Short mmCIF file of C-alpha atoms and ligand atoms in Angstrom, two decimals:
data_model
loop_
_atom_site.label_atom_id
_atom_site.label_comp_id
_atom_site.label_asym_id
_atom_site.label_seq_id
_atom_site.Cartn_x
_atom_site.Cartn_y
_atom_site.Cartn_z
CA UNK A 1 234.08 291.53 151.50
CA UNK A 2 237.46 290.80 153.59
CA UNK A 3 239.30 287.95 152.90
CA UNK A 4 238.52 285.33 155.19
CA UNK A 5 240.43 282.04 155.89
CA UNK A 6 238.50 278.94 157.17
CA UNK A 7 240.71 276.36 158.26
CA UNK A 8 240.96 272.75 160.21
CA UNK A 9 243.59 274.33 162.67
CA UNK A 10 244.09 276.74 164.04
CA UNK A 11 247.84 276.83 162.89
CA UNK A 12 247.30 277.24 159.48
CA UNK A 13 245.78 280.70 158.90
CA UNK A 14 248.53 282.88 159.95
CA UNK A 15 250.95 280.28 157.47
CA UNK A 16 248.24 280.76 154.67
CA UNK A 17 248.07 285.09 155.76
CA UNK A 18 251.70 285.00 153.52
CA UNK A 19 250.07 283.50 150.78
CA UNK A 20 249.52 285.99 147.26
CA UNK A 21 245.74 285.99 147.84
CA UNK A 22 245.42 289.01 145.55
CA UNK A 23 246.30 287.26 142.25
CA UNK A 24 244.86 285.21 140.70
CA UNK A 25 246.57 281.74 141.20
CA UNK A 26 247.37 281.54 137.56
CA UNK A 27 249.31 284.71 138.17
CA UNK A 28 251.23 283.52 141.92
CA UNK A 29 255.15 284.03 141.24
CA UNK A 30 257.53 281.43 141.53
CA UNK A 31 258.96 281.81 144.52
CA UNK A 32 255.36 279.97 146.38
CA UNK A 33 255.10 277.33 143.86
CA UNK A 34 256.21 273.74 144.03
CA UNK A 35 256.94 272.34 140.70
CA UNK A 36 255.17 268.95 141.42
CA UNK A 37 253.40 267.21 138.33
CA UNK A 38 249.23 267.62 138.61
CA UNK A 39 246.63 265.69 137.05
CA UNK A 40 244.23 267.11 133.91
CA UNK A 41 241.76 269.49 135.75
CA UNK A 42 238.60 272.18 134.95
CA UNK A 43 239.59 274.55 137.53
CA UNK A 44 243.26 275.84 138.44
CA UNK A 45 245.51 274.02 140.30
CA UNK A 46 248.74 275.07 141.37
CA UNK A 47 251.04 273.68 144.81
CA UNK A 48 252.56 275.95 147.31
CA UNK A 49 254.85 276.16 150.16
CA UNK A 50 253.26 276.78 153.59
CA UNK A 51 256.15 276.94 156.09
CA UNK A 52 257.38 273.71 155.75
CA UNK A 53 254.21 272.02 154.10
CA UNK A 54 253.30 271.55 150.32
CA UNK A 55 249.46 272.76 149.71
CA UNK A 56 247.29 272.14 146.93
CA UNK A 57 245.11 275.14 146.07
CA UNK A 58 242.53 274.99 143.91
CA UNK A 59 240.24 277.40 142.64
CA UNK A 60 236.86 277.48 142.23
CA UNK A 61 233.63 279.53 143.52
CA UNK A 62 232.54 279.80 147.02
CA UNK A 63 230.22 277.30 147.21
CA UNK A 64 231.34 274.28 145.54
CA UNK A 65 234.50 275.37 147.92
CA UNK A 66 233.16 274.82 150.91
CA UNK A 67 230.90 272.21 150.11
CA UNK A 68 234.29 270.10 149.07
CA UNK A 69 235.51 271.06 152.06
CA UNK A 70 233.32 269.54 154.35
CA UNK A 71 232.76 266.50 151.92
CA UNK A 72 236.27 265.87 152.16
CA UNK A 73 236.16 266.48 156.54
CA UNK A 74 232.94 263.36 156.48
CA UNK A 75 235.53 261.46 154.29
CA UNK A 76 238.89 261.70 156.27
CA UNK A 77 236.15 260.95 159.14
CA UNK A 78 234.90 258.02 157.54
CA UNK A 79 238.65 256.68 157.46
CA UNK A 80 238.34 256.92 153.85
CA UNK A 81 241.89 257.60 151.69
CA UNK A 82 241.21 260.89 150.39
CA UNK A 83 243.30 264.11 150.20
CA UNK A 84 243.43 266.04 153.40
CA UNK A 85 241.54 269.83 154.13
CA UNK A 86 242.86 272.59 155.07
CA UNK A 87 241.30 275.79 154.62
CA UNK A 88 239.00 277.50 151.93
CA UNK A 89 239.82 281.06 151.36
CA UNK A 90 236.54 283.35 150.85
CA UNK A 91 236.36 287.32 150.07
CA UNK A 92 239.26 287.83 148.02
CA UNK A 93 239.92 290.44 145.59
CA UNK A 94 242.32 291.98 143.40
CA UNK A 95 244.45 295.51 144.06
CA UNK A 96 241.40 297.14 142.11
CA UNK A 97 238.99 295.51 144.58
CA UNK A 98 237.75 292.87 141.89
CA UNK A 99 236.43 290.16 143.03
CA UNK A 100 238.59 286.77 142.63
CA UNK A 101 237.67 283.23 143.17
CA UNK A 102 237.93 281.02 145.95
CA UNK A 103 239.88 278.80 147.15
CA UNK A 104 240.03 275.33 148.47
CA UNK A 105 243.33 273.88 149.87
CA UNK A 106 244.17 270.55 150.94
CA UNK A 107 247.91 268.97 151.61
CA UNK A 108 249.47 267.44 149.29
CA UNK A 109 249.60 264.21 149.17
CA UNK A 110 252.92 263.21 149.63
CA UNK A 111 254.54 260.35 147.61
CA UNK A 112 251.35 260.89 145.34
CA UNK A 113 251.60 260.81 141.25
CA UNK A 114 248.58 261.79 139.06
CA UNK A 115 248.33 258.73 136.77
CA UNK A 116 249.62 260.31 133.77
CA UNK A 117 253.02 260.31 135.36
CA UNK A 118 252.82 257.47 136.80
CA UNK A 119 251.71 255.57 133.38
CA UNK A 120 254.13 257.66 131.22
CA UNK A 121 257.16 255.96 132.48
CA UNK A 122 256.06 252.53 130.26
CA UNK A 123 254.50 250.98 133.72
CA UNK A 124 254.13 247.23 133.46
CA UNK A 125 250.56 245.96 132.74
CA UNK A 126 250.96 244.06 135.98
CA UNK A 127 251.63 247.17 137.82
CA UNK A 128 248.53 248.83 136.05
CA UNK A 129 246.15 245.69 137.25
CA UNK A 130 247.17 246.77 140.71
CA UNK A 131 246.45 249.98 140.20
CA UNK A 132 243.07 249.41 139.09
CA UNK A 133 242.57 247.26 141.83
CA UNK A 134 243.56 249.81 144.41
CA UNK A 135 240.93 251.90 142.47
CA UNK A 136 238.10 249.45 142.92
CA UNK A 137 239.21 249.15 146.43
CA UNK A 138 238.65 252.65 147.08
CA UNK A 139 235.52 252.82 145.18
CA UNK A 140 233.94 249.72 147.26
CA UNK A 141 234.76 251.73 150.56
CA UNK A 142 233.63 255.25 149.50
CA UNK A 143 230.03 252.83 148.30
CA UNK A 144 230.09 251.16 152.06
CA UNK A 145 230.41 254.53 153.82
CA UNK A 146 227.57 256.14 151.39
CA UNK A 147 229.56 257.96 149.36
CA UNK A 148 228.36 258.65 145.63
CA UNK A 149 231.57 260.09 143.98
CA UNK A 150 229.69 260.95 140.90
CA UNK A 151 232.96 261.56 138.98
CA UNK A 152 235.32 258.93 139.47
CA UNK A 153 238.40 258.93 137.13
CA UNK A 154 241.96 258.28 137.27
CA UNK A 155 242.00 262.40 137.09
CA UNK A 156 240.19 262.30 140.52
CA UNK A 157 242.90 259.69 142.12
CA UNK A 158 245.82 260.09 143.40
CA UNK A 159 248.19 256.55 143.66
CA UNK A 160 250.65 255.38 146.04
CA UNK A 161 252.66 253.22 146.12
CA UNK A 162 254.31 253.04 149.73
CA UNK A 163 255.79 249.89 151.76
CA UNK A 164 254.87 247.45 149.26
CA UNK A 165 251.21 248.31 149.25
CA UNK A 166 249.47 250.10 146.59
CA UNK A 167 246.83 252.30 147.42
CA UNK A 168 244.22 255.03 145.74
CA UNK A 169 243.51 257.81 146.82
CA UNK A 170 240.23 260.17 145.71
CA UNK A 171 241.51 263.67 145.10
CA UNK A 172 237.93 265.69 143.69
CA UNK A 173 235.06 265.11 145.48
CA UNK A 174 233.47 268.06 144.22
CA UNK A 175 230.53 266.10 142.67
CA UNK A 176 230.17 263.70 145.61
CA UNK A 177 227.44 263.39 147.88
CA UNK A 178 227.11 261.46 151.61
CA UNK A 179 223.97 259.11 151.90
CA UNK A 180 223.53 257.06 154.73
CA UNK A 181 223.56 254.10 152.44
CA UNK A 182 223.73 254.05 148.67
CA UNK A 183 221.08 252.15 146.68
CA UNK A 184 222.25 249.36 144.18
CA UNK A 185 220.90 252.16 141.61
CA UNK A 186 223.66 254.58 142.51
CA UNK A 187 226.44 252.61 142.87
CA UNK A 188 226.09 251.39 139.28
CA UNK A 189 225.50 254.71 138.03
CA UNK A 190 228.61 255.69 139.88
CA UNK A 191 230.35 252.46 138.47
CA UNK A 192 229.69 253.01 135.11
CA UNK A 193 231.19 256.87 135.32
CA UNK A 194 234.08 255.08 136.45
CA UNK A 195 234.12 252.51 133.66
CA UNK A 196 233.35 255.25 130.68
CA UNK A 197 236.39 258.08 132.57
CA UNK A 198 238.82 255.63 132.71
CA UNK A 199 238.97 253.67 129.29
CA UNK A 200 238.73 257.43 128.14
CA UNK A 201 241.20 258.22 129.80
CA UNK A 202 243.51 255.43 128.47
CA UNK A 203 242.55 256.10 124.83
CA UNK A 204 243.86 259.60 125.23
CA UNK A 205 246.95 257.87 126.51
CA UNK A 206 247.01 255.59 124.01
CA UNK A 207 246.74 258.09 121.52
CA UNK A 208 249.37 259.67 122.73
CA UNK A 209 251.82 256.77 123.03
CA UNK A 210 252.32 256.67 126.17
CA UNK A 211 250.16 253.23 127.14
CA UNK A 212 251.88 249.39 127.05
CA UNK A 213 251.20 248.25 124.04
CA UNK A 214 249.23 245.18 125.80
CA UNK A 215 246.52 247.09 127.79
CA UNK A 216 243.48 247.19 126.06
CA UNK A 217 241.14 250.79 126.97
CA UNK A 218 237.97 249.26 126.72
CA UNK A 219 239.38 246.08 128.90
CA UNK A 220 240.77 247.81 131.81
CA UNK A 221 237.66 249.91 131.82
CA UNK A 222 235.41 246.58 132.01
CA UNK A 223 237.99 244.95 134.36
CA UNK A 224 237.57 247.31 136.91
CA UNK A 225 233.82 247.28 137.22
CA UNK A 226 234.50 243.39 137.86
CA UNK A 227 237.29 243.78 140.15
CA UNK A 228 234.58 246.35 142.20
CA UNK A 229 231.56 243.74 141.97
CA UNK A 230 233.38 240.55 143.33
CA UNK A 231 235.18 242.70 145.94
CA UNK A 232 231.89 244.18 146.79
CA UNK A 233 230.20 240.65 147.18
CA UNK A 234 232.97 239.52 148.82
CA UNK A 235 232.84 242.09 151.59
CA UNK A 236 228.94 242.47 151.72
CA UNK A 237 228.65 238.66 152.36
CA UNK A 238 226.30 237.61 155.76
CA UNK A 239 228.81 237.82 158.18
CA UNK A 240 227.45 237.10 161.36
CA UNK A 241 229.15 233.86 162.51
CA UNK A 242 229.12 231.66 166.18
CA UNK A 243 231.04 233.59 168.55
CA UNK A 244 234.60 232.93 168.08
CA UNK A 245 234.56 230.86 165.05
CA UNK A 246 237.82 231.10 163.95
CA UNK A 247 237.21 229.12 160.68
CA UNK A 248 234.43 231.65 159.08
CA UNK A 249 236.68 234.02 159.33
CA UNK A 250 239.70 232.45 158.04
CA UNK A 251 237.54 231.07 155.16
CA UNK A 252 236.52 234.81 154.39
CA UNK A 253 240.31 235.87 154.34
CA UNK A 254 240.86 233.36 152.18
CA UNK A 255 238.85 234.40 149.64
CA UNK A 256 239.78 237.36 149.82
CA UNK A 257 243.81 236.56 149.38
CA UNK A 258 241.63 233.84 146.38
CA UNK A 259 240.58 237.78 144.69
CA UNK A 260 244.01 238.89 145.07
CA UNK A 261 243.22 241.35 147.82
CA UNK A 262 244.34 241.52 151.33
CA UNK A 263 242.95 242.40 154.55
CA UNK A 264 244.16 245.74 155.91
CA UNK A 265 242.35 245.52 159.37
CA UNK A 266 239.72 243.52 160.57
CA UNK A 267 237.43 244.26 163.18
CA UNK A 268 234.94 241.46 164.99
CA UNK A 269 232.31 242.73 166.75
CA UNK A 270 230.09 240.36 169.63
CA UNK A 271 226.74 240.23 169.65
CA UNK A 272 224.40 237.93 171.50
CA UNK A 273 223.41 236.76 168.52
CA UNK A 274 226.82 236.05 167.08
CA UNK A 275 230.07 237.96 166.35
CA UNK A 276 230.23 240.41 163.02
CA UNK A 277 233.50 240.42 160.98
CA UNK A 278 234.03 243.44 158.83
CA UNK A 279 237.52 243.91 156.45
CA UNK A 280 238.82 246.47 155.34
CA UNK A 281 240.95 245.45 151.88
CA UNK A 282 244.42 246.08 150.38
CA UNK A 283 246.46 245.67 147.79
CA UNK A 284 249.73 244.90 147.60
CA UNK A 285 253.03 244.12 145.97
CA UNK A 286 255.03 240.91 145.33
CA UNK A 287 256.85 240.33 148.24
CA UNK A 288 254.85 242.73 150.36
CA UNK A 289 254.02 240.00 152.95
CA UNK A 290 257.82 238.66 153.28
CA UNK A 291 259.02 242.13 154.35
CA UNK A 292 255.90 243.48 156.66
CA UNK A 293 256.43 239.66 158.54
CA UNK A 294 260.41 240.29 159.01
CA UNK A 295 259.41 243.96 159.63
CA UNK A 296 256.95 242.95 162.08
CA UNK A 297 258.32 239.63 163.58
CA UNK A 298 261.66 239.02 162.63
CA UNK A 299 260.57 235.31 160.92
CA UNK A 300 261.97 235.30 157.01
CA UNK A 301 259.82 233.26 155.07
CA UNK A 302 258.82 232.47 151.35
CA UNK A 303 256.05 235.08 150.23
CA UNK A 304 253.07 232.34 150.09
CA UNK A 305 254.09 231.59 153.89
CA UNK A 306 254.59 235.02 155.67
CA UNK A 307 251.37 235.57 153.78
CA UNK A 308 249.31 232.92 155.92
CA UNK A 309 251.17 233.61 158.91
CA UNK A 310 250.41 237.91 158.44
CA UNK A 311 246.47 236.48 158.19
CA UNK A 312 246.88 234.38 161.30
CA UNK A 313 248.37 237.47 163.02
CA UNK A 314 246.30 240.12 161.89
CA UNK A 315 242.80 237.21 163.10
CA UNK A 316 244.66 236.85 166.57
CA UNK A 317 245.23 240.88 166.77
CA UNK A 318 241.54 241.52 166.12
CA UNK A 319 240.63 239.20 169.16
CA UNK A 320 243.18 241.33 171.63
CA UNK A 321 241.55 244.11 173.91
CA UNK A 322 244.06 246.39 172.90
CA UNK A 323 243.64 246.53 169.20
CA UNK A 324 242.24 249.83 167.99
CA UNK A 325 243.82 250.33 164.69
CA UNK A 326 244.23 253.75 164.00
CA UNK A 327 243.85 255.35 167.28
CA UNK A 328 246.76 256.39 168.99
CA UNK A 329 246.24 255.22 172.59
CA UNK A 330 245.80 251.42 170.53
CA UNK A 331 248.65 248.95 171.10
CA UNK A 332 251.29 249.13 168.52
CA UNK A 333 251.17 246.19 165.85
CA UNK A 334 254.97 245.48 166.58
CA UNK A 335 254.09 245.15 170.37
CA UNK A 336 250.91 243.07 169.17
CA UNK A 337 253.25 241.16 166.63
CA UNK A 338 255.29 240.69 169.28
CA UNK A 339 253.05 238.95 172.21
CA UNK A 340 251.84 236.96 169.17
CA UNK A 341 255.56 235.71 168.26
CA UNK A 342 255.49 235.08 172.36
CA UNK A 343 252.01 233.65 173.52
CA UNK A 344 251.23 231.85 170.08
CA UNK A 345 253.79 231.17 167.38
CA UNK A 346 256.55 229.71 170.07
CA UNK A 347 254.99 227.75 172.15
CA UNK A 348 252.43 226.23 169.14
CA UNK A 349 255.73 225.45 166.87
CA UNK A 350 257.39 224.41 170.28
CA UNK A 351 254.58 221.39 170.99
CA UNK A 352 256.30 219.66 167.60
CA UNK A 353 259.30 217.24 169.08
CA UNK A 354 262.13 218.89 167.87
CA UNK A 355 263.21 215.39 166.57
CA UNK A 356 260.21 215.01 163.96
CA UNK A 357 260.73 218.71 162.90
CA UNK A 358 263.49 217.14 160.24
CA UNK A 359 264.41 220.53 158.27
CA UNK A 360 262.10 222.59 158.64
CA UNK A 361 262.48 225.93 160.34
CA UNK A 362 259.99 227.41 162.77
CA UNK A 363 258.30 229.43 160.33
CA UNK A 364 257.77 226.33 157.81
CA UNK A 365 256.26 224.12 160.73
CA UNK A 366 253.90 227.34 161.77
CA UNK A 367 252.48 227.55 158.09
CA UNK A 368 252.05 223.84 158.16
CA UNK A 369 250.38 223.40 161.10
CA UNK A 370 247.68 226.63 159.97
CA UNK A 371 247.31 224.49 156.70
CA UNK A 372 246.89 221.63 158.39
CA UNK A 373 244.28 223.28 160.87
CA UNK A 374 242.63 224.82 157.59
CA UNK A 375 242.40 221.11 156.09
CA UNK A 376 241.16 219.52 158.71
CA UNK A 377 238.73 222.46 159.82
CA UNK A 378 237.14 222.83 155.92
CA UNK A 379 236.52 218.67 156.14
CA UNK A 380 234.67 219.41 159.72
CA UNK A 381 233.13 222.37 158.57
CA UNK A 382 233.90 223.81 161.34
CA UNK A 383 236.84 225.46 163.27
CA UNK A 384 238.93 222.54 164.72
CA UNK A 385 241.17 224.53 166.81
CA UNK A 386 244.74 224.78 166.90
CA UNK A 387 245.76 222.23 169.52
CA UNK A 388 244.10 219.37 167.77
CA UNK A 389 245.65 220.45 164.58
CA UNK A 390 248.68 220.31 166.14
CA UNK A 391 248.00 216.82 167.71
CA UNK A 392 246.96 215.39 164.59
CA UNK A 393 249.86 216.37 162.77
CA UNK A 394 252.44 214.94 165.01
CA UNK A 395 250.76 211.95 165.27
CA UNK A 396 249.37 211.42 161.45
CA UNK A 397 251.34 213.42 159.15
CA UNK A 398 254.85 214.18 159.99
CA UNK A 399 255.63 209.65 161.08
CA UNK A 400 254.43 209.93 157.01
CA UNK A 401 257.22 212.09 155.93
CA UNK A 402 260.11 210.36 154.56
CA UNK A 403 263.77 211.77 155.83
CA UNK A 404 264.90 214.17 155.30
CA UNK A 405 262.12 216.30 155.64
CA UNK A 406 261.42 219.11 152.98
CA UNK A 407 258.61 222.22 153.59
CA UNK A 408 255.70 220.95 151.46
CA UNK A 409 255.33 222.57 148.10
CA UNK A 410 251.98 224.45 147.43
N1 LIG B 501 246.13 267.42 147.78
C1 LIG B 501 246.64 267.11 146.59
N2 LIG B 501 247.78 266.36 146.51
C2 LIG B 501 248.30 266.02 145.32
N3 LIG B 501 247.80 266.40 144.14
C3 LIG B 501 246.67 267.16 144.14
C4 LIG B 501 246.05 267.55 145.36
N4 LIG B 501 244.95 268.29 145.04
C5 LIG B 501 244.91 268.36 143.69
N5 LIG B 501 245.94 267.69 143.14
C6 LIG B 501 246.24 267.53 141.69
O1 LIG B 501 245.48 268.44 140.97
C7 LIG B 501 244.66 267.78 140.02
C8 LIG B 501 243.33 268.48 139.89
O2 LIG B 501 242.62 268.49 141.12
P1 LIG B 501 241.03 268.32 141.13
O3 LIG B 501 240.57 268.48 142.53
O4 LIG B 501 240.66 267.09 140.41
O5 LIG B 501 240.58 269.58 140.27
P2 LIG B 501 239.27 269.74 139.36
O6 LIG B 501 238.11 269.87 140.32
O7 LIG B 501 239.51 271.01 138.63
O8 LIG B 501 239.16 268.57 138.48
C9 LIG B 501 244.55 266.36 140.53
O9 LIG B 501 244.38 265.44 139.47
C10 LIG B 501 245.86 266.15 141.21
O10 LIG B 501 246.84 265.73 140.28
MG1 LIG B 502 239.14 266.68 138.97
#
């Protein structure tokens, strides 16, 4: 059988053609290997340069091989975090004409650590609660695109962390499988893989030393099957609100931030019989929200406040024709950020006299007034608007502030 390279683009082959293909990988010199550190695995693992790319190659028979392969082509389809495909190599076979096994490669992820790496530098519990919830994150949105994983593990993850956001990333999907919708049945099957691999795989680390003293195996184990089942409730919830009902949906985000998650992208869909909000979740870091804002906006705020104001922007974005996150031809969010700093933030923080505004700085009276809105919106049960917000708070709450006037604490 001739060796025979299936690949995503057409680039690659001829790159992959220089490749050792005759030895087995255990075998492959030096000079194509990347010393990067790799995760426990059954089958053999090893990176390589491809012109100025680092692959993953792993090898395994033909058919789990290609079946990966596609699995992982529906995921990066589904907009799911997952490593990226490149090729499978069929047909090969040694100088003597022995048969060898083949291969699948994907590219490797950069910025990536296998958890033991990650964990062996004494990581802060904190830091490991994000992790996990990155994990459950990415376990909720395989289970809402129909994906059972049927192996999930810190071993089958790759983590992130990148601009203040952590994320997971799934790395084997060798014993997955695509439904078109995944029964409550098989996502706690899948679950409780997840629950059992991972506090195994923190005992091992404990055994060897190398966990915080303060995380508990069996704990984290538990705590992510929680973390999964209120994100999943959170995200499964009836959504189909009044058109335009600004409230809903900023009582959803809410809870949401409430969870310690945050919304990624948000996308509202109209129907005649109402509009359809769907999130997509995040996690991120302290401070995450203070730089994306300046990043994004220029305003510097407190954390708590550029937090508010990011969910305000990111509601406002989802409402603009030109929002496609993700696709290219999409309006950039600085250039969305932007119109919002121009058509919204200004001229709402401008409508305050600039003689009751005592201290505060744009950015203060912008979180106020939202809060304000919020208040006044929950006690009407229903979305009050932004203009009377603003009305009622020049007229009722900032005569009641006492000079000088200080942001209020929260
Ligand atoms: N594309 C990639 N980027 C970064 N690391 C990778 C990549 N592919 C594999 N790895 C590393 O190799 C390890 C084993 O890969 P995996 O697909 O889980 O093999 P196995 O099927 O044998 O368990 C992973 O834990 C990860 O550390
Ligand atoms: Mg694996």
């Amino acid at each position: 059988m001739a060796l025979q390279i299936n690949a995503t683009n057409p680039e690659h082959p001829a790159l992959l053609l220089e490749l050792p293909w005759h030895l087995p990988l255990e075998e492959w010199p030096e000079k194509y290997l990347v010393p990067l550190p790799r995760g426990i695995s059954r089958h053999v693992v090893r990176y390589a340069h491809t012109g100025d790319e680092v692959i993953a190659v792993k090898e395994l028979a033909q058919r789990p091989a290609l079946r990966e392969y596609e699995l992982l082509r529906d995921l990066d389809r589904l907009g799911i975090p997952a490593v990226d495909p490149l090729a499978v190599v069929t047909g090969r076979t040694d100088p003597h004409g022995e048969p060898l096994e083949s291969v699948l490669i994907t590219r490797h992820l950069g910025g990536s650590m296998p958890y033991r790496s990650m964990f062996e530098t004494t990581m802060r519990p904190a830091t490991m609660h994000r992790l996990m919830d990155a994990l459950a994150v990415l376990l909720v949105r395989l289970h809402l695109a129909g994906f059972a994983w049927g192996d999930c593990s810190l071993s089958n993850t790759l983590f992130r962390r990148d601009a203040g956001a952590f994320a997971a990333y799934l790395v084997d999907a060798e014993t997955g499988d695509l439904h078109p919708e995944l029964t409550r049945g098989q996502r706690e099957y899948d679950l409780d893989l997840a629950r059992v691999n991972i506090s195994g795989e923190l005992l091992d680390l404990e055994a060897s030393g190398a966990l915080h003293p303060s995380v508990d195996p069996i704990d984290f184990g538990t705590e992510i099957c929680a973390r999964y089942q209120e994100l999943w409730k959170e995200l499964t919830r009836t959504s189909v609100y009044p058109a335009g009902k600004h409230h809903y949906i900023e009582r959803r985000i809410r809870r949401l931030n409430e969870l310690g998650f945050d919304v990624a992208e948000m996308q509202i869909e109209h129907a005649p019989n109402g509009d359809t909000v769907t999130f997509v979740p995040k996690v991120v870091d302290a401070g995450h929200h203070q730089r994306q804002l300046l990043r994004l906006t220029g305003l510097d705020t407190e954390e708590n406040q550029a937090r508010r104001l990011l969910n305000d922007l990111e509601s406002w974005m989802a409402t603009q024709d030109d929002y496609a996150p993700g696709d290219p031809l999409g309006a950039r969010p600085e250039v969305l950020a932007h119109r919002w700093v121009r058509e919204v933030f200004r001229p709402t923080v401008r409508s305050v006299p600039p003689e009751l505004r005592g201290q505060m700085d744009p950015a203060q009276i912008y979180h106020e007034l939202l809060e304000h809105r919020w208040y006044l919106s929950e006690r009407a049960q229903h979305d009050i608007g932004l203009d009377t917000a603003v009305e009622d708070y020049i007229r009722k709450v900032l005569p009641k502030r006492r000079e000088p006037l200080r942001p209020l604490e929260e």
